[in-house]
XYZ file of C-alpha atoms in Angstrom:
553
model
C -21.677 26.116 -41.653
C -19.936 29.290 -42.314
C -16.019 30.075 -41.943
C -17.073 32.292 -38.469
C -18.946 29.164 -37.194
C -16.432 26.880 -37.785
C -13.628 29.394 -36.373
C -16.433 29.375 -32.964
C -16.587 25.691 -32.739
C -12.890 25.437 -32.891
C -12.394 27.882 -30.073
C -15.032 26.072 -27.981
C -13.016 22.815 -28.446
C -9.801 24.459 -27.773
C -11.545 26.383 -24.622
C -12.696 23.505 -22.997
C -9.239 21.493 -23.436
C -7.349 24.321 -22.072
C -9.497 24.872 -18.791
C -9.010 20.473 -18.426
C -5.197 20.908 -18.377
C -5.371 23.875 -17.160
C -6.974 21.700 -13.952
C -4.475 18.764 -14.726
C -1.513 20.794 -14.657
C -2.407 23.140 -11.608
C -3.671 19.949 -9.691
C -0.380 17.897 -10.422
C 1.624 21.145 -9.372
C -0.543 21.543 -6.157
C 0.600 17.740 -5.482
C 3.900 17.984 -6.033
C 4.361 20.743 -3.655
C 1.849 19.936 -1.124
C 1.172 16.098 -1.647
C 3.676 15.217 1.495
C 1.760 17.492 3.806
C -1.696 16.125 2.713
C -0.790 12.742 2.726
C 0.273 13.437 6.328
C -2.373 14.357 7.047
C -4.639 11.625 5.812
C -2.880 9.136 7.553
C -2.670 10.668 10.836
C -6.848 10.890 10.648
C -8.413 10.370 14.327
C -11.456 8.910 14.609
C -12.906 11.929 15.075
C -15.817 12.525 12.141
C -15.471 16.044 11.990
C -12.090 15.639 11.526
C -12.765 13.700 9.141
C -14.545 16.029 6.910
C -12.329 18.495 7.616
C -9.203 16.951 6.331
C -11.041 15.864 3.453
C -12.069 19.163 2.779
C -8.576 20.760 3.125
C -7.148 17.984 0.542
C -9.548 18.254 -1.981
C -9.686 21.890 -1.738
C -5.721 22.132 -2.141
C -5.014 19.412 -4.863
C -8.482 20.731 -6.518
C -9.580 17.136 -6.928
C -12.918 15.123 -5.227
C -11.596 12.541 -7.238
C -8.102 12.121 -6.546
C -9.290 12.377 -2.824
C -11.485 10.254 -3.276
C -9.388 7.272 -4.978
C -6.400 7.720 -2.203
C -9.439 7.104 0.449
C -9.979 3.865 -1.765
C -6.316 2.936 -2.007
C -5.839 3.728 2.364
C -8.809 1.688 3.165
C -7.682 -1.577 0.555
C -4.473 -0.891 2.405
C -5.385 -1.118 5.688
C -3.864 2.051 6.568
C -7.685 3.999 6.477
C -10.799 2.176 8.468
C -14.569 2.748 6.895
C -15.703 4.868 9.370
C -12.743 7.436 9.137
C -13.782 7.259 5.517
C -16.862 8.247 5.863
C -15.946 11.673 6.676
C -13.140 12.561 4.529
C -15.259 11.751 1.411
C -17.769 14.120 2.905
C -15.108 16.683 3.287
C -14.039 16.360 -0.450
C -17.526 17.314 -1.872
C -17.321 20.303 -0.103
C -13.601 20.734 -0.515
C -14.223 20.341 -4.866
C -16.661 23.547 -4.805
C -13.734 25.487 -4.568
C -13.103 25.513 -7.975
C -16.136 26.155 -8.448
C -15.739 29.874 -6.697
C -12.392 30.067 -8.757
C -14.361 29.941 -12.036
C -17.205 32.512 -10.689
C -14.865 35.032 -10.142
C -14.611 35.732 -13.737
C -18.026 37.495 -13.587
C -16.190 40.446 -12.169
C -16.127 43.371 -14.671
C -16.764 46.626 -14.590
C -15.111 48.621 -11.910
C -13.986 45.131 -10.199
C -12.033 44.218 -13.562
C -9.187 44.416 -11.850
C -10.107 41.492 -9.731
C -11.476 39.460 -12.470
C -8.781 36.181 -13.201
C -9.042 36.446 -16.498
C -7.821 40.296 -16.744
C -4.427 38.580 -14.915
C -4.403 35.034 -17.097
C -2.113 36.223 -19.521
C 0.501 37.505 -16.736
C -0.073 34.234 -14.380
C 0.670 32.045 -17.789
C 3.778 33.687 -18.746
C 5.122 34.042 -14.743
C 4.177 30.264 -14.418
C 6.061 29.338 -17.945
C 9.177 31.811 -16.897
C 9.859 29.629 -13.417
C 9.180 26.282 -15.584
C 12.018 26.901 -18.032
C 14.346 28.566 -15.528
C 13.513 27.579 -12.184
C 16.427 24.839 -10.226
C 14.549 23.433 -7.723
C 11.503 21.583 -7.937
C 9.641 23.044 -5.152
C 9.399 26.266 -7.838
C 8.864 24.490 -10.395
C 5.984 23.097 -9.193
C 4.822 27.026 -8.302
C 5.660 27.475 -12.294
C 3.340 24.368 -12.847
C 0.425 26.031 -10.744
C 0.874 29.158 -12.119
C 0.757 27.549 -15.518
C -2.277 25.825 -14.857
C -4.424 28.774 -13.395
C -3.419 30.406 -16.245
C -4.776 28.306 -18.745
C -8.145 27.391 -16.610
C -9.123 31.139 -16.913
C -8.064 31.185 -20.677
C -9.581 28.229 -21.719
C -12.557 29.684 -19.891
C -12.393 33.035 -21.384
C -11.793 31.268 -24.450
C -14.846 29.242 -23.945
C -17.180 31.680 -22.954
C -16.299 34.214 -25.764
C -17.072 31.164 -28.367
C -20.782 30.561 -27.041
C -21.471 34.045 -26.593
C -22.670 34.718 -30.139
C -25.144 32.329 -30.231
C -26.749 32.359 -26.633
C -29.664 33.989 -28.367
C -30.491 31.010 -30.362
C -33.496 28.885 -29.563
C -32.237 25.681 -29.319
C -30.484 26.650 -25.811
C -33.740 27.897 -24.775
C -35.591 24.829 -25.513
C -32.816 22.300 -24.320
C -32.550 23.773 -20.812
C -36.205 24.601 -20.472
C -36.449 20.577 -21.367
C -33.403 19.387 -18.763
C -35.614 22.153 -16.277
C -39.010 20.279 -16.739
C -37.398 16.878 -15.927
C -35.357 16.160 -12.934
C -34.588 13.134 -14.179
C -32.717 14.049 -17.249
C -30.990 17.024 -15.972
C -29.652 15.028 -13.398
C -28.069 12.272 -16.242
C -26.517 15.157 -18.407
C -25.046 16.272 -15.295
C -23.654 12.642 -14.198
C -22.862 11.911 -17.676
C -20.668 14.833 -18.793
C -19.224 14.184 -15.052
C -18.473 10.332 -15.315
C -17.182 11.228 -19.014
C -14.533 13.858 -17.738
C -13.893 11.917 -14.877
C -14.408 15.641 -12.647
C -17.002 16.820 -11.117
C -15.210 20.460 -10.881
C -14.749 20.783 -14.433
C -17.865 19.785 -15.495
C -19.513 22.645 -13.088
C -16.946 24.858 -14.528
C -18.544 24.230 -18.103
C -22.325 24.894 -16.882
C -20.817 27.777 -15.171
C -19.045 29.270 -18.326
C -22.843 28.401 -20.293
C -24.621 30.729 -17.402
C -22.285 33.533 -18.015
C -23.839 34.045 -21.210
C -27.130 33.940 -19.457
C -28.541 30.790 -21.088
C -28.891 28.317 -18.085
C -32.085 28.225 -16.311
C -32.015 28.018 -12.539
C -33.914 24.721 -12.370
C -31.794 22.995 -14.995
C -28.622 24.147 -13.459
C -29.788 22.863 -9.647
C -30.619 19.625 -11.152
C -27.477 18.856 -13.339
C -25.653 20.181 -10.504
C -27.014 17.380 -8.499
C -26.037 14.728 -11.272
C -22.880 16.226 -11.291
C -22.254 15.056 -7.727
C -23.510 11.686 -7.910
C -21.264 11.861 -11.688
C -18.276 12.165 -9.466
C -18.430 9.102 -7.709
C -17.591 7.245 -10.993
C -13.822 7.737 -10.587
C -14.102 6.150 -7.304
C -16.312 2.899 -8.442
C -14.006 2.172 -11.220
C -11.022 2.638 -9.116
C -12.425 0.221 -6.200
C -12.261 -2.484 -9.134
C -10.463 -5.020 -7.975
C -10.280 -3.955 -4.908
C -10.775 -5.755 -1.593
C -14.358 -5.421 0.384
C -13.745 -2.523 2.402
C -12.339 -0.864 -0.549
C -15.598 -1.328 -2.635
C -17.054 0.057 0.397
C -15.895 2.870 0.084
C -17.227 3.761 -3.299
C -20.665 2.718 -1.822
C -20.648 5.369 0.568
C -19.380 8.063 -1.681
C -22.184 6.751 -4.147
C -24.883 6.607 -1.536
C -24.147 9.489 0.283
C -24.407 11.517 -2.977
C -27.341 9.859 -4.425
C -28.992 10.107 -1.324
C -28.507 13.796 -1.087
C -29.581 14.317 -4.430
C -33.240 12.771 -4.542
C -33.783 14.444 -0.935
C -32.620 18.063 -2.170
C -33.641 17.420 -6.392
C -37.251 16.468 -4.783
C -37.860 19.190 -2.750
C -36.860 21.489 -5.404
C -39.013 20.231 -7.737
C -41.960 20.679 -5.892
C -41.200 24.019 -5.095
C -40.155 24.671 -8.504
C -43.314 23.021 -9.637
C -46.194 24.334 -7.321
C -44.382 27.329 -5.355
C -42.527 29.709 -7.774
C -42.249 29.166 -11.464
C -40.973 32.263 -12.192
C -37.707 31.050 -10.631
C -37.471 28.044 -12.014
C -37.490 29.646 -15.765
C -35.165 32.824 -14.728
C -31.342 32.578 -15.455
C -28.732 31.459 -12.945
C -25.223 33.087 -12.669
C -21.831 31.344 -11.887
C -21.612 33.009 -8.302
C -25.424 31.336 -7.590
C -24.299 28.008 -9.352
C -21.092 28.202 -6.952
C -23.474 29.112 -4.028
C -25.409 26.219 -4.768
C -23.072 23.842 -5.041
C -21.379 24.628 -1.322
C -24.738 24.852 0.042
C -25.677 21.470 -1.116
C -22.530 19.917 -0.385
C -22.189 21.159 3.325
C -25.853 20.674 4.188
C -25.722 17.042 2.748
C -22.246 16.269 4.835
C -24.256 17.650 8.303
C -27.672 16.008 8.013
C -25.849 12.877 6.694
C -22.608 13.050 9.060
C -24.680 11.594 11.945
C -25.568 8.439 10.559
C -22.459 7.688 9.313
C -22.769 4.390 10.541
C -26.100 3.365 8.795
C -24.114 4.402 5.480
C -21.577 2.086 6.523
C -23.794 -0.681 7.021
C -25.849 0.383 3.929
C -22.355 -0.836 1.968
C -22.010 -3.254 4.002
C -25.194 -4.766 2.881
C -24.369 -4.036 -0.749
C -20.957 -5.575 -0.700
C -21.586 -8.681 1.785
C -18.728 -10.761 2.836
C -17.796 -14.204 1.181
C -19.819 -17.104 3.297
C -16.290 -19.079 3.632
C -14.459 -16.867 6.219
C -10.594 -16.351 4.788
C -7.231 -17.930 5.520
C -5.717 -16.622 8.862
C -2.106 -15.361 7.679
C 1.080 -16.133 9.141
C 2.692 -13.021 8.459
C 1.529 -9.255 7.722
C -0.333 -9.023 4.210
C 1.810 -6.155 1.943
C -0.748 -3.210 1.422
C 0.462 -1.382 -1.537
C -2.239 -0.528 -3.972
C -1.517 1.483 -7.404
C -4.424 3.627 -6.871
C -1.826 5.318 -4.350
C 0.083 6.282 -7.395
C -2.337 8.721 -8.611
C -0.462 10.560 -5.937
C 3.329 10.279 -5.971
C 3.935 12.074 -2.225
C 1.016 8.973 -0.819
C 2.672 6.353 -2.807
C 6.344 7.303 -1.917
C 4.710 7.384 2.270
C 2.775 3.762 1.278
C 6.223 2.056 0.377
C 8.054 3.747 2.702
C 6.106 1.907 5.263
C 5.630 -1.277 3.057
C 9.820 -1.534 3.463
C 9.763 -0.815 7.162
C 6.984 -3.761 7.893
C 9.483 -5.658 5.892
C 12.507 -4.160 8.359
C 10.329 -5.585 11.244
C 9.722 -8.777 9.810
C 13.681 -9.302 9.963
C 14.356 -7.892 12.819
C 11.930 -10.772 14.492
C 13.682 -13.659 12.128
C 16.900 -12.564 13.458
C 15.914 -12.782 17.150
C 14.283 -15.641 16.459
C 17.579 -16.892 14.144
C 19.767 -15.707 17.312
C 17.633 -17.475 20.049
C 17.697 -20.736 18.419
C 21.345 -20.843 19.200
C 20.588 -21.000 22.756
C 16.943 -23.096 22.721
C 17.885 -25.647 19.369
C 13.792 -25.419 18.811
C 13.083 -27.530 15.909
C 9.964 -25.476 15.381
C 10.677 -22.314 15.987
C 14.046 -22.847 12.981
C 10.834 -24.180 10.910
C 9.836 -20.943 11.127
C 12.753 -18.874 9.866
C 12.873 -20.714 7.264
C 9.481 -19.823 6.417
C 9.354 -16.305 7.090
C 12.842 -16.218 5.185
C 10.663 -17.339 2.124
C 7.923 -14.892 2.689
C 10.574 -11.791 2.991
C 12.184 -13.073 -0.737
C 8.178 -12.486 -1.930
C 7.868 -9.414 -0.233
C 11.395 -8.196 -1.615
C 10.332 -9.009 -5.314
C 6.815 -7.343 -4.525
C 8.373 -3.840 -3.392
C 10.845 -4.184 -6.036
C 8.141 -4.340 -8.505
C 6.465 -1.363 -6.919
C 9.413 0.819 -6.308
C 9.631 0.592 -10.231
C 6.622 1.997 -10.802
C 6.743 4.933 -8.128
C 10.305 5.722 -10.014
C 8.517 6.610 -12.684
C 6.285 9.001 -11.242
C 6.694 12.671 -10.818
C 8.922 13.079 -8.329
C 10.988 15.792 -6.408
C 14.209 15.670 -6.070
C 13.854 15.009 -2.161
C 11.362 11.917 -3.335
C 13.417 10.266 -6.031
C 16.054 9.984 -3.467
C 14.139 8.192 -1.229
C 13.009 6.111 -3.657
C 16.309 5.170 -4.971
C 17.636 4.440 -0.951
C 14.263 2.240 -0.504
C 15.357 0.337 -3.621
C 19.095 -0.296 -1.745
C 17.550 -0.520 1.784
C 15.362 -3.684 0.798
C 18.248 -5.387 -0.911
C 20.503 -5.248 2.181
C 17.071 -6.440 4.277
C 16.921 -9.427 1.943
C 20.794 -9.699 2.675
C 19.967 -9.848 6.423
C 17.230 -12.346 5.748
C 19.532 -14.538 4.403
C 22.012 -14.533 6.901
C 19.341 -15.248 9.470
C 18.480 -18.445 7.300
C 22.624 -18.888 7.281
C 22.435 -18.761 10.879
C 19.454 -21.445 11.067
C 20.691 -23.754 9.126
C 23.961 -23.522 10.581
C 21.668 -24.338 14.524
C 20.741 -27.132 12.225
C 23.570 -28.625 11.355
C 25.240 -28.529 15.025
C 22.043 -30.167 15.917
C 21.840 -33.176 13.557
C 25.701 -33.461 14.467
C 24.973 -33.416 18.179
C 27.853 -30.560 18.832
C 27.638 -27.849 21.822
C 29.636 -25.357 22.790
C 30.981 -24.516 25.694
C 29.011 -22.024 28.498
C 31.657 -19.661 27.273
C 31.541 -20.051 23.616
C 27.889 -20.019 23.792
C 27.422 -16.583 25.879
C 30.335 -14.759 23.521
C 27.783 -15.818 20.422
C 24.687 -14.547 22.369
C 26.113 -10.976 23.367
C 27.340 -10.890 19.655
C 24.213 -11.816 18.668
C 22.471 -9.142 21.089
C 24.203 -6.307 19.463
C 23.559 -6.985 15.994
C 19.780 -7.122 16.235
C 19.843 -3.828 18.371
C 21.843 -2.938 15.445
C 18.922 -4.032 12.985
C 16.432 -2.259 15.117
C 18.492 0.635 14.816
C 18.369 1.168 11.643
C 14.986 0.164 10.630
C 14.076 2.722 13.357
C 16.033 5.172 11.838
C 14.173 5.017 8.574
C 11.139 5.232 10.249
C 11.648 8.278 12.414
C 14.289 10.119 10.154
C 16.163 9.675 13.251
C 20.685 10.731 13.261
C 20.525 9.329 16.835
C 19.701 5.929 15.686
C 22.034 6.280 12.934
C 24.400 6.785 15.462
C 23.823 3.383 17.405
C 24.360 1.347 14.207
C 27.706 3.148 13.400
C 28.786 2.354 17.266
C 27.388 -0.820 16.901
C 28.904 -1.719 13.647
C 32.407 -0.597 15.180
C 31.804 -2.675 18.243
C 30.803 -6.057 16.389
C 34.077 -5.590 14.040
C 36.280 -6.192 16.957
C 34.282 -8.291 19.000
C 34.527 -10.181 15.936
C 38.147 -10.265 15.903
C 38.357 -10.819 19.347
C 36.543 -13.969 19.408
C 37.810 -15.221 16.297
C 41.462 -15.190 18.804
C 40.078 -16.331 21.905
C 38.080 -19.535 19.971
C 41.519 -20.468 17.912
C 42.869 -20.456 21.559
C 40.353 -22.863 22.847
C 40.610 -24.901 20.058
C 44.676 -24.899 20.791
C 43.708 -26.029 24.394
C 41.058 -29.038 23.090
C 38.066 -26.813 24.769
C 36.441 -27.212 21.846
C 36.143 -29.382 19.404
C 37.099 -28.655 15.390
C 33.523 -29.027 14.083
C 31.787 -26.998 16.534
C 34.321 -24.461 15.940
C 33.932 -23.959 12.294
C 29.933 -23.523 13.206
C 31.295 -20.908 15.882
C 33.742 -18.934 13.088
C 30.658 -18.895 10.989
C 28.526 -17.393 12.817
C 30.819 -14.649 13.760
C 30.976 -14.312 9.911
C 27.184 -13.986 9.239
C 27.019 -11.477 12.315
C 29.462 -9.676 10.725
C 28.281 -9.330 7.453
C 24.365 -8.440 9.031
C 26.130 -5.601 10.516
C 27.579 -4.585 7.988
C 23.787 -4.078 6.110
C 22.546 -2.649 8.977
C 24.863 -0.029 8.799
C 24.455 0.575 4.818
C 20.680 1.050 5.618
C 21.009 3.488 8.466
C 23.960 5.355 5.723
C 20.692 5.935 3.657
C 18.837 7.788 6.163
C 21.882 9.699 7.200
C 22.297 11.154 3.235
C 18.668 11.943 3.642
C 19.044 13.712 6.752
């Protein structure tokens, strides 16, 4: 091997890892700045199937990933938050939404008196603009323009790059005889194409390789149709491996992005191979460009999605059948099951969203232990302080779950606006635990007046249950507030919070006075002073969570 060939071999290696991170870089900028919007959007999905596909479509063609798509459908239907029928049509949607890149890449064919238009003429400029608003750029949102810019930069380069290495030895024989080979068998085109994809994990960049190999005029048309096709069914790998571990549904997934792909490809790779075979030879053997490899791609894509949309629901129970449920039917739970999955942190805007709502399940889980807390007061039911104490226990595992989580999101990616949030979500649980534990206070304390046999007076009693009243509409408040971003329910909690401190002192004077009078009796009204305190202090949490949302707002 000469100096020259070894200089070529280098610039193919360096080619092809500059167009990957060129795609890694543009797609994690393309997140950052769109990731909320998408994620949005994937989580307000109708049932609608066409819907469906369309949002899938508009995601994958935006973050320029089937795959990342893909694994957040995985990660929304093991959370609950996605059913398998919904789906069904967003992973449609994202193998049409992937061929975009493939139309990206094509447009490098332009020359000649569309130069101008070609991306590669512009790489240079893009790179430089994109590395410019990296270095010097404040806030993130342009940053993550610099980190776009950056990456579509170095996709066309490495491409370029790419190209211009093969190009001096497309006349060589042994591309000939390998793609008139991978032409003449279906079968084996088809596992180059799924095993390049499954090795590089994307579907998009492994098209954008076959694409930069027919530039130079090397690819046959009936090699390229059938790795293309292996390509598609390569791309379901990402979503099988992430579905590991997974629950049911979840694996379910994968099995529909699987079938629906392999399905598509024996249907379309057989019919082409007949006519390739008995109709028109001369086409089979006759070299495909990037624009007909791109064409081919979105026609196969969007014809599979509409003949295959419609029975949507035999796919479903196709995966069904494959992934069968357990013949011992589960354990009904007591309380809601904490659907956080870390394939949701392949995208930091979904997995900021996912325990976002994680921590205001959590809010709503308190909010009902405090009613219930607060009730008991009133009703002294044995089983229904049984089950504070329980849920108390369950909210101390949930705390240490999202805690755990929370970590890891930290350590994402984040904008500024995100890592915020993040940091209040860390705060906001810790004062939720707080309020958990003052609803246990306040159970225990039911319990203790009950094994004593003390009561309070009708008087006593109603100034604990309007108390009472106003701190759980305080605790809605603010768990409301973090849910719907909302100043006017930061506003209740401050009014509340102002309210319970002199209610608080109020009763604190009008109980010493009925003590003075022998209205009520000593030990009954050190139960009464402490639950004034452990309203007070709930209060006071409830109006630290809704301060989060308000420095947000």
């Amino acid at each position: 091997m000469s100096i020259q060939d070894l200089s070529m071999l280098f610039g193919l290696c360096g080619g092809v890892g500059m167009f990957l991170y060129g795609m890694h870089v543009m797609g994690e900028g393309l997140q950052k700045s769109a990731g909320d919007k998408m994620s949005h959007l994937l989580e307000i999905l109708t049932t609608n199937p066409l819907m469906g596909v369309m949002v899938g479509a508009l995601v994958t063609g935006i973050i320029q990933s089937s795959g990342a798509t893909t694994v957040m459908v995985v990660g929304f239907v093991n959370a609950g938050i996605m059913s398998l029928s919904q789906a069904v049509g967003v992973i449609m949607g994202a193998n049409i939404g992937t061929t975009v890149t493939a139309w990206i890449v094509s447009m490098s064919q332009f020359s000649g008196a569309l130069e101008l238009f070609n991306p590669s003429f512009w790489a240079p400029l893009i790179l430089g603009v994109g590395a410019f608003i990296m270095l010097f750029a404040q806030k993130d949102t342009k940053k993550a323009v610099g980190e776009i810019l950056v990456g579509l930069g170095l996709l066309f380069t490495g491409l370029d790059l790419m190209s211009g290495s093969i190009a001096p030895y497309t006349d060589l024989p042994i591309f000939a005889t390998a793609f008139t080979a991978l032409g003449n068998n279906p079968i084996l085109g088809a596992l180059v194409g799924f095993v390049v994809t499954a090795l590089l994990q994307s579907s998009s960049a492994s098209v954008g390789i076959l694409q930069s190999l027919a530039m130079q005029g090397v690819v046959t048309t009936n090699a390229a149709i059938y790795i293309t096709l292996g390509q598609n069914i390569g791309s379901c790998v990402t979503a099988l491996i992430s579905s590991a571990g997974a629950n049911k549904n979840a694996k379910r997934a994968a099995v529909i992005h699987l079938s629906f792909n392999i399905i598509g490809s024996l249907v379309f790779g057989s019919l082409f191979f007949v006519y390739f075979t008995f109709i028109n030879r001369t086409l089979a053997a006759s070299a495909i460009s990037a624009v007909q490899i791109s064409i081919f791609h979105t026609f196969f894509n969007s014809i599979n999605t509409a003949v295959l949309l419609p029975f949507r629901g035999k796919l479903v129970k196709l995966s069904q059948w494959v992934i069968r449920d357990s013949a011992e039917p589960g354990e009904t739970q007591e309380f809601p099951e904490i659907h956080l999955d870390s394939r949701l942190l392949e995208s930091p805007a979904v997995a900021v969203n996912s325990v976002t709502n994680e921590v205001i399940q959590m809010g709503n889980m308190v909010i009902d232990n405090m009613k219930e807390a607060v009730e008991c007061i009133r009703t002294r039911d044995s089983k229904a302080l049984e089950l504070v104490h329980r849920r108390e226990n369950r909210l101390d595992e949930v705390n240490d779950i999202l805690t755990d989580y929370l970590v890891k999101v930290s350590q994402l990616p984040l904008t500024e606006q995100q890592n915020q949030t993040v940091n209040n979500l860390f705060y906001t649980i810790n004062d939720l635990e707080r309020i958990g534990d003052h609803s246990d206070n306040i159970a225990e304390i039911t319990e203790y007046m009950m094994r004593q046999n003390l009561y309070f007076s009708d008087e006593a009693l109603n100034q604990i249950m309007e108390v009472g009243s106003v701190i759980i509409e305080s605790v809605e408040a603010a768990v409301n507030a973090r849910k719907n971003m909302s100043m006017e329910d930061v506003r209740v909690v401050s009014k509340n919070e102002d309210q319970v401190d002199m209610m608080e002192e109020d009763l604190r004077e009008e109980h010493i006075e009925r003590l003075t009078k022998n209205l009520c009796t000593p030990p009954a009204g050190v139960s009464f002073l402490d639950f004034l305190t452990n309203f007070e202090r709930v209060s006071d949490h409830a109006y630290n969570i809704a301060g989060y949302v308000k420095d947000e707002l």
